[in-house]
PDB file of C-alpha atoms in Angstrom:
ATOM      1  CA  UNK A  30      93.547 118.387  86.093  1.00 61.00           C
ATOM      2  CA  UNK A  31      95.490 119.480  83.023  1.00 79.00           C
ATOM      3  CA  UNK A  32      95.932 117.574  79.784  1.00 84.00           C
ATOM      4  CA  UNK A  33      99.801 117.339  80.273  1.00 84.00           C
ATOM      5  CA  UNK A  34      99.113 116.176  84.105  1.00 86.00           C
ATOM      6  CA  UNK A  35      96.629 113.704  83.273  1.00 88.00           C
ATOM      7  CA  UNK A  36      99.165 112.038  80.395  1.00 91.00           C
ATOM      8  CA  UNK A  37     102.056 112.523  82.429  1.00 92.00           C
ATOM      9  CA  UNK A  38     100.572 110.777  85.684  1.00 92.00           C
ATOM     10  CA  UNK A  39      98.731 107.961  83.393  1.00 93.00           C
ATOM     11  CA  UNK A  40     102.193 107.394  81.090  1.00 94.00           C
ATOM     12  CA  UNK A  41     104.536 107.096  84.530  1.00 95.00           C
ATOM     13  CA  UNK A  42     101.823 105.086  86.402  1.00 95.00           C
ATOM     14  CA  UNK A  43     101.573 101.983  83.858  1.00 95.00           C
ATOM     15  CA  UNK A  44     104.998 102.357  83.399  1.00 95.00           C
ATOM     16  CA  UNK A  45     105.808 101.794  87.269  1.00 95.00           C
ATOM     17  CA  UNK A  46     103.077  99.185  86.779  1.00 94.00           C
ATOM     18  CA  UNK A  47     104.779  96.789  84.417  1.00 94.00           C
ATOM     19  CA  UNK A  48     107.716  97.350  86.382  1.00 94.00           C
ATOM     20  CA  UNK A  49     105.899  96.471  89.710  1.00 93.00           C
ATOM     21  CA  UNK A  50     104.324  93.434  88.423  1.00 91.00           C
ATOM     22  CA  UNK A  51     107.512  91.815  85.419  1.00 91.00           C
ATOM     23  CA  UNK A  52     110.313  92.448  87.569  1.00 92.00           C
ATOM     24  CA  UNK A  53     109.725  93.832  91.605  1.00 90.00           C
ATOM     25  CA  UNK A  54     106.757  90.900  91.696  1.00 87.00           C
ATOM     26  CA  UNK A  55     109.134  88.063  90.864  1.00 88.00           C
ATOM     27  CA  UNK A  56     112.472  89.121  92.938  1.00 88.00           C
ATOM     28  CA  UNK A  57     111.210  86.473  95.549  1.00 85.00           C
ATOM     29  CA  UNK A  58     112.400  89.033  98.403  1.00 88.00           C
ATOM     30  CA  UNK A  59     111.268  88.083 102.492  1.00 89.00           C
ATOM     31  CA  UNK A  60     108.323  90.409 103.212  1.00 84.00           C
ATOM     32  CA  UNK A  61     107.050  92.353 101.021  1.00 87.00           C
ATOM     33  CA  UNK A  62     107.487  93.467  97.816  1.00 89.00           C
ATOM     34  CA  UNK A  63     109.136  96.764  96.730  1.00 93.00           C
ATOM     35  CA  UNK A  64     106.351  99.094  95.728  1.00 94.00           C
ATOM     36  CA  UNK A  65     106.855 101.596  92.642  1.00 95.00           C
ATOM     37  CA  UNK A  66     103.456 102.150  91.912  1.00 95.00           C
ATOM     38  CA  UNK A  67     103.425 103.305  95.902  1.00 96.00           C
ATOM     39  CA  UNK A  68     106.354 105.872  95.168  1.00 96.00           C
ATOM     40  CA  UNK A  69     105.275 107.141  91.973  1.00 96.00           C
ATOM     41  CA  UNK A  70     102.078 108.096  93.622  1.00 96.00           C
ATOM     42  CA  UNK A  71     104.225 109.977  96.474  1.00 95.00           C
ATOM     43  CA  UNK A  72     106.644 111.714  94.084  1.00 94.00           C
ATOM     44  CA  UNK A  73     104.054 112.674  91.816  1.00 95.00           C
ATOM     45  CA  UNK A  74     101.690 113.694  95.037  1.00 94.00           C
ATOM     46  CA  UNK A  75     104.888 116.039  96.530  1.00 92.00           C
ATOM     47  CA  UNK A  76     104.751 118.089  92.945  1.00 92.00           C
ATOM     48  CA  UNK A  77     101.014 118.338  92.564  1.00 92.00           C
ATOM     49  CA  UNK A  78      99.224 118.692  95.891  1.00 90.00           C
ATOM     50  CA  UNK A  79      96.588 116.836  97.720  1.00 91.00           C
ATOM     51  CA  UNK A  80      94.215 116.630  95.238  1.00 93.00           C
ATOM     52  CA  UNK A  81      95.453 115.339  92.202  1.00 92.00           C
ATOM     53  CA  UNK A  82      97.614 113.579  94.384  1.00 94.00           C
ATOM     54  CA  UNK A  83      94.370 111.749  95.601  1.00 95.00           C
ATOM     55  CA  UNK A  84      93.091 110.892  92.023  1.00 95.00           C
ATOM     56  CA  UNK A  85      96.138 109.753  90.747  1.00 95.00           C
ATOM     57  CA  UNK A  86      96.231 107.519  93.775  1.00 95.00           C
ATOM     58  CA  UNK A  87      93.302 106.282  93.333  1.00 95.00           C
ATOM     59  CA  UNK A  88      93.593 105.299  89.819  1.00 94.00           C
ATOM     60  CA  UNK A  89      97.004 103.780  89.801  1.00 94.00           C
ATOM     61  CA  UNK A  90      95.591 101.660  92.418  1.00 93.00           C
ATOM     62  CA  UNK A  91      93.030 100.719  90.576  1.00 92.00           C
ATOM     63  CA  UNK A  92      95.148  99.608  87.829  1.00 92.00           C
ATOM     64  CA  UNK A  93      97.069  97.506  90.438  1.00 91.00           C
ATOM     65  CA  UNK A  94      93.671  95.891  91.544  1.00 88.00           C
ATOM     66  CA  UNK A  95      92.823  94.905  88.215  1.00 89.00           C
ATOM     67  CA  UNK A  96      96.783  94.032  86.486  1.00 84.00           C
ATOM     68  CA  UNK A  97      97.069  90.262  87.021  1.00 79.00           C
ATOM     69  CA  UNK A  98      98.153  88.553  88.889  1.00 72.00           C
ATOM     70  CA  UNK A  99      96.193  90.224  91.593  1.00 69.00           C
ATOM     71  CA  UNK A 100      94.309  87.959  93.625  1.00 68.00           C
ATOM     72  CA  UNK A 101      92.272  90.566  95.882  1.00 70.00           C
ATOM     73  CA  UNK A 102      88.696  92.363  95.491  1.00 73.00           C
ATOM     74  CA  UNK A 103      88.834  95.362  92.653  1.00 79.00           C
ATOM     75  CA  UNK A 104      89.588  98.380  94.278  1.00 83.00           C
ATOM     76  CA  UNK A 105      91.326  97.665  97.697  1.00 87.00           C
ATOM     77  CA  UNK A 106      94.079  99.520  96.788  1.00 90.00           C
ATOM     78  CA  UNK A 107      92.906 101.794  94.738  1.00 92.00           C
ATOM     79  CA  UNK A 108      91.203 103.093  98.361  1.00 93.00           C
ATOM     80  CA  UNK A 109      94.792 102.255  99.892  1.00 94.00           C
ATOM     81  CA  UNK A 110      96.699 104.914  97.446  1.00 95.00           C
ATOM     82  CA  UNK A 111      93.915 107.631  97.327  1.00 96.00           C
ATOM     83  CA  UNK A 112      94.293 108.064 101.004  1.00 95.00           C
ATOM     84  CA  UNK A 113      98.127 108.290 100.513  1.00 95.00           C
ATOM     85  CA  UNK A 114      98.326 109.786  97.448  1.00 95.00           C
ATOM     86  CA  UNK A 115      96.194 112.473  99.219  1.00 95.00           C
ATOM     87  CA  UNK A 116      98.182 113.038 102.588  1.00 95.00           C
ATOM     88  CA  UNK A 117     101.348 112.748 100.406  1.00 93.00           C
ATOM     89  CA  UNK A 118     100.192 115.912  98.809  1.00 92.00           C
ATOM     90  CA  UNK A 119      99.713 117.959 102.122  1.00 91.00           C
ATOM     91  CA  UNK A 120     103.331 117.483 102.637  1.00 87.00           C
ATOM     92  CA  UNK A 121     104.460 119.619  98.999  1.00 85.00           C
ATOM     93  CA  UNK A 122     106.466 122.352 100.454  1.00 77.00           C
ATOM     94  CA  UNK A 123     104.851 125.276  99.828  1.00 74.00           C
ATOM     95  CA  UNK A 124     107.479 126.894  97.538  1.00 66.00           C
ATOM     96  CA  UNK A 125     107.521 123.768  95.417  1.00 61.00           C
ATOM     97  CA  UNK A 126     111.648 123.537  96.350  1.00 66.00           C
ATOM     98  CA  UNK A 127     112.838 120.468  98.619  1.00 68.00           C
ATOM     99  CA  UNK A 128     115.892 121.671  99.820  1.00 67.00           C
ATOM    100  CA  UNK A 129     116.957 118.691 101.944  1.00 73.00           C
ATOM    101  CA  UNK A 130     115.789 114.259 101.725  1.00 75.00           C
ATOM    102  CA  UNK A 131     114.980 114.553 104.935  1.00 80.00           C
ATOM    103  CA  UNK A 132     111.457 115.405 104.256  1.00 82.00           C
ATOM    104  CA  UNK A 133     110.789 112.867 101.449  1.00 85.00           C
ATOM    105  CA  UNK A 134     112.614 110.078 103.052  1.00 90.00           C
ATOM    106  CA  UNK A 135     110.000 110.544 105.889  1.00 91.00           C
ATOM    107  CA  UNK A 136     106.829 111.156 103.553  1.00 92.00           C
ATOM    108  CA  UNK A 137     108.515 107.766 101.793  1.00 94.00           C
ATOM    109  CA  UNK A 138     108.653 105.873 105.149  1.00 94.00           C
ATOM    110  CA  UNK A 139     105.558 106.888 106.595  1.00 94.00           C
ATOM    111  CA  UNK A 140     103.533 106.245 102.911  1.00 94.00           C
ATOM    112  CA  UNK A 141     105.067 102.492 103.173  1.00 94.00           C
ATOM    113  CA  UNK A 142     104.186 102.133 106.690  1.00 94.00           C
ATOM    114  CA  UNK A 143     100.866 103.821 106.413  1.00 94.00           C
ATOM    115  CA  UNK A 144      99.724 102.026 103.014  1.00 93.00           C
ATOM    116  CA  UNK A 145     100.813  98.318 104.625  1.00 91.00           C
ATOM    117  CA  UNK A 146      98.715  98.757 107.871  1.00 91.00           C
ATOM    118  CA  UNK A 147      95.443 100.344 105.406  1.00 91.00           C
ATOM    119  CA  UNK A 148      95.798  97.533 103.301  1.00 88.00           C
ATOM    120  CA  UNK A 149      96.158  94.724 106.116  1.00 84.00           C
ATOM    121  CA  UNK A 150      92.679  96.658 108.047  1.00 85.00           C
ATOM    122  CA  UNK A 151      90.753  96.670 105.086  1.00 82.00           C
ATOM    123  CA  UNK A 152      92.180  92.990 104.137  1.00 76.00           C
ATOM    124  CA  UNK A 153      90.789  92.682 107.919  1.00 76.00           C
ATOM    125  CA  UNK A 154      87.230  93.856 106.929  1.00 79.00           C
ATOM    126  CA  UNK A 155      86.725  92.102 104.078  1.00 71.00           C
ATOM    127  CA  UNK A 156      87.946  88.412 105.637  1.00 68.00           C
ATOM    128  CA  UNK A 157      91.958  88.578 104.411  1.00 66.00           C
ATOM    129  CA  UNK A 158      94.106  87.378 106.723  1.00 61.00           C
ATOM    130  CA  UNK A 159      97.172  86.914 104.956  1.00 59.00           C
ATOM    131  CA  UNK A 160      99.047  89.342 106.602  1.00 56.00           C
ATOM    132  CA  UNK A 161      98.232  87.358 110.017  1.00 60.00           C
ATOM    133  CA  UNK A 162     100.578  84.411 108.643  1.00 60.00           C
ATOM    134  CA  UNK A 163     103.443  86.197 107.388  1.00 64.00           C
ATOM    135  CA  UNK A 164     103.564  89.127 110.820  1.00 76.00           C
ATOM    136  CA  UNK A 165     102.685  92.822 110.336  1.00 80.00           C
ATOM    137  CA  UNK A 166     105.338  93.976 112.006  1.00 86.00           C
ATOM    138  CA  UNK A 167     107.900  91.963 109.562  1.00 87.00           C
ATOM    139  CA  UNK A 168     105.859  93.571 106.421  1.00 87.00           C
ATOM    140  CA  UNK A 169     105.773  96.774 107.969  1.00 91.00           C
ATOM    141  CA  UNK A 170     109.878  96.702 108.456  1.00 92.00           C
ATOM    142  CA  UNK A 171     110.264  95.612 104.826  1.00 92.00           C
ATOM    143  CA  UNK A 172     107.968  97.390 103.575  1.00 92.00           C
ATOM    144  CA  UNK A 173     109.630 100.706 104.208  1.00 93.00           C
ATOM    145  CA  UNK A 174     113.031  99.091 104.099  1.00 94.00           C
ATOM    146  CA  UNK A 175     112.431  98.362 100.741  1.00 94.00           C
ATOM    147  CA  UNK A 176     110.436 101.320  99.392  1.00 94.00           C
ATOM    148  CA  UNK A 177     113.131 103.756 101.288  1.00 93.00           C
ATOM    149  CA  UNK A 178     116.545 102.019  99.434  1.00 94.00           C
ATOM    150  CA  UNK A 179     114.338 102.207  96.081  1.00 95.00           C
ATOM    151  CA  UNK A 180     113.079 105.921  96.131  1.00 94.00           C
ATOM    152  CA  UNK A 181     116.201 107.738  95.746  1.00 93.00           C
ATOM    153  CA  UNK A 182     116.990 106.171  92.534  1.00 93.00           C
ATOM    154  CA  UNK A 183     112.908 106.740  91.441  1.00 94.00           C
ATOM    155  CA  UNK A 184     111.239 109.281  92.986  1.00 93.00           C
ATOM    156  CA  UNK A 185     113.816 112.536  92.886  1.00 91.00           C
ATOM    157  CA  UNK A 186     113.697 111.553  88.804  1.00 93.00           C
ATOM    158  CA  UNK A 187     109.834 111.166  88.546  1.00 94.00           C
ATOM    159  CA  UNK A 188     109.649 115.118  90.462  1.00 91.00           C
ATOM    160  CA  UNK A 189     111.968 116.263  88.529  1.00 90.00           C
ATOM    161  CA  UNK A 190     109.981 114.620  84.912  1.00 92.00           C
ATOM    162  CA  UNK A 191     106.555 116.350  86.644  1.00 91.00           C
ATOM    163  CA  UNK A 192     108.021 119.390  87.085  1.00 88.00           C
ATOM    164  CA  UNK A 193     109.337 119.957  83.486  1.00 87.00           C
ATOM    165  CA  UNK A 194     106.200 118.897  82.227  1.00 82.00           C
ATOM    166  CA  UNK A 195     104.941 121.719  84.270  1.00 77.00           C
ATOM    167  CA  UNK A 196     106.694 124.168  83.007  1.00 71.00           C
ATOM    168  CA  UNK A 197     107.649 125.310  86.633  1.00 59.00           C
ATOM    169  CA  UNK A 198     110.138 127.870  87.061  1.00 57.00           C
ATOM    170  CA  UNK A 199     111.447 125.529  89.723  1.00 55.00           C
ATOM    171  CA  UNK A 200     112.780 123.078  87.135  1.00 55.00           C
ATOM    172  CA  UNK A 201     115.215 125.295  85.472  1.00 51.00           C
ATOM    173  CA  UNK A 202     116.892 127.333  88.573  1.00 51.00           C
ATOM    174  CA  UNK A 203     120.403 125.979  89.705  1.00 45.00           C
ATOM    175  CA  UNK A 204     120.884 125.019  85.980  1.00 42.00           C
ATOM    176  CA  UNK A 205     118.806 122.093  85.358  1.00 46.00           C
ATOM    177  CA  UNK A 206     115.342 120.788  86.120  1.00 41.00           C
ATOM    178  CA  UNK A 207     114.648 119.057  89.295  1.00 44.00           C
ATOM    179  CA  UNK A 208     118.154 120.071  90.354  1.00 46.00           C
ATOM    180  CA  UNK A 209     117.133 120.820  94.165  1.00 50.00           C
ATOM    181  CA  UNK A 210     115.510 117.621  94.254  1.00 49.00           C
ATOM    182  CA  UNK A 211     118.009 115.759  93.115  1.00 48.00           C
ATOM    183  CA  UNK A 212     121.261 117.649  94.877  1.00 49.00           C
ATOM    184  CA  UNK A 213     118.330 117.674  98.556  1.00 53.00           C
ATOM    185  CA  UNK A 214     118.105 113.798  97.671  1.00 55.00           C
ATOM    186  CA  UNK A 215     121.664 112.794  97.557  1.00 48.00           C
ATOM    187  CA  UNK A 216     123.560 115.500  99.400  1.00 49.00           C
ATOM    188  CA  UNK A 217     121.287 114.743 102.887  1.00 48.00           C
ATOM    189  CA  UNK A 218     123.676 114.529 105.519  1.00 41.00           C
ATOM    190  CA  UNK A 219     126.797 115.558 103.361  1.00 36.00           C
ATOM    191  CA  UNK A 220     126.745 118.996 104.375  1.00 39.00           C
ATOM    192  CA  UNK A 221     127.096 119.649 100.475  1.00 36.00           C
ATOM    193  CA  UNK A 222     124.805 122.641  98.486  1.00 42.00           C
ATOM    194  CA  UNK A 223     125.461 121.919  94.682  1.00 37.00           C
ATOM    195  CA  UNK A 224     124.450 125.561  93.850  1.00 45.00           C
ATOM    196  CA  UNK A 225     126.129 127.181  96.131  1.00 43.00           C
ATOM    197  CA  UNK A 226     129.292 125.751  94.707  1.00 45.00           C
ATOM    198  CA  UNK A 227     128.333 126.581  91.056  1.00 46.00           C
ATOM    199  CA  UNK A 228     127.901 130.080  91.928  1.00 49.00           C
ATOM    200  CA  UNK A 229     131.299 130.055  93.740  1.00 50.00           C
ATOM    201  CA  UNK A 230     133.165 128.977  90.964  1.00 48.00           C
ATOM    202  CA  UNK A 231     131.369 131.633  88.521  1.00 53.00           C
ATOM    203  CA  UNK A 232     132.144 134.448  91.360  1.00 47.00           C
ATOM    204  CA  UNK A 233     135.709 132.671  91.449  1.00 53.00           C
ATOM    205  CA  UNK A 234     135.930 132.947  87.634  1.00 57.00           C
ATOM    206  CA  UNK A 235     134.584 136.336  86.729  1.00 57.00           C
ATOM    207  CA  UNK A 236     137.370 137.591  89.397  1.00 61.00           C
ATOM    208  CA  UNK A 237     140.003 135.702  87.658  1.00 63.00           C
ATOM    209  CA  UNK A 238     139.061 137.427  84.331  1.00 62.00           C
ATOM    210  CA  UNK A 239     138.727 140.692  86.076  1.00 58.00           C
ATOM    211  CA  UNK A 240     142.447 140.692  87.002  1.00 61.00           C
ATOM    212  CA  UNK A 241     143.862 139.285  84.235  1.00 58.00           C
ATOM    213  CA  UNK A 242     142.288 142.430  82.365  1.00 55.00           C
ATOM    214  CA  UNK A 243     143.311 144.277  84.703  1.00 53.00           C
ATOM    215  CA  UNK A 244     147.056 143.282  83.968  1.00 52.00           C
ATOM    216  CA  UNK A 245     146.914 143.675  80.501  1.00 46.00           C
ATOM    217  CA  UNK A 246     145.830 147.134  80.815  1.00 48.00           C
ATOM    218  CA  UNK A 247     148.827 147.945  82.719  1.00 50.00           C
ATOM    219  CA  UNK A 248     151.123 146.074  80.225  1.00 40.00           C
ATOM    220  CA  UNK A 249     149.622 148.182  77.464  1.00 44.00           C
ATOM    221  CA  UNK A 250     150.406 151.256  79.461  1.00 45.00           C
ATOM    222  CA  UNK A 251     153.596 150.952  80.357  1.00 48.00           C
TER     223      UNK A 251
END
């Protein structure tokens, strides 16, 4: 991994960490709990690839195993979000440019989904039956419920931060970085292209000045 990826990863990891476990932790929601740590691992998994997607997985859930007030056995999840991290990371388009949230949303859902029911089988293994008590199927529902309303205000952001420190070409086209991810995010559905209207208006524009030039000229010669 590079420097700027390693610091990058490590800075947005404990920062979704203190989030996770000061504020999501303590919200007292039915289910489960909103996971950041979960979507930072995605977002930054859907700009790097499979691999580094893996590690960083692996070590934010590490982190997560070891940040009190956990109350399971040290690396658990750390397993849980290497697995994701890395399947996460097959899904990066492979021009880099996410042109619509329908793919995210789904790598979002499916993470949630997919990281509840590892977590609950290895709980399984190792003698944790918690999730017995509260029903799978209700985590599983809020689990994703939660995790989908929370990534587009997290993970379009954190793509967008990974790709800048990248110094991918990608982050500057349409006239700002992460741009595609962020108009693909919130214009899903709306039928809307954000660039394709900024280039109409400069077409629109340039024509405009064209004629009015063209106008003056003919004052001038007259």
């Amino acid at each position: 991994m590079k420097i700027n990826r390693i610091l990058l990863s490590a800075a947005l990891v404990v920062v979704a960490l203190v989030v996770q476990v000061s504020v999501l932790a303590r919200l007292q929601l039915p289910g489960a709990v909103p996971d950041l740590v979960l979507l930072t691992v995605v977002a930054l998994a859907l700009v790097y690839g499979h691999v580094t997607g893996a590690l960083v997985g692996f070590t934010a859930g590490l982190l997560a195993d070891l940040a009190p007030p956990a109350d399971h056995a040290a690396g658990r999840y750390a397993l849980v979000l290497c697995v994701v991290g890395y399947l996460c990371g097959l899904a990066k388009p492979e021009t880099g440019r996410l042109k619509s949230a329908t793919g995210p949303m789904a790598v979002v859902v499916a993470a949630a989904i997919g990281s509840t029911l590892l977590y609950a089988g290895v709980g399984a293994l190792v003698g944790d039956t918690a999730a017995r008590h509260v029903g799978l199927g209700f985590l599983l529902f809020t689990a994703a419920l939660y995790d989908l309303l929370l990534a587009p205000f997290t993970v379009p952001l954190i793509m967008a931060i990974a790709r800048r420190a990248e110094n991918d070409p990608l982050a500057d086209t349409n006239g700002g970085s992460g741009s595609d991810v962020a108009s693909g995010w919130l214009s899903s559905g709306t039928g809307l292209r954000i660039g394709t209207q900024r280039g109409g208006l400069r077409v629109k524009a340039a024509r405009s000045r064209a004629s009015r030039a063209g106008r003056i000229k003919g004052v001038k010669r007259l």
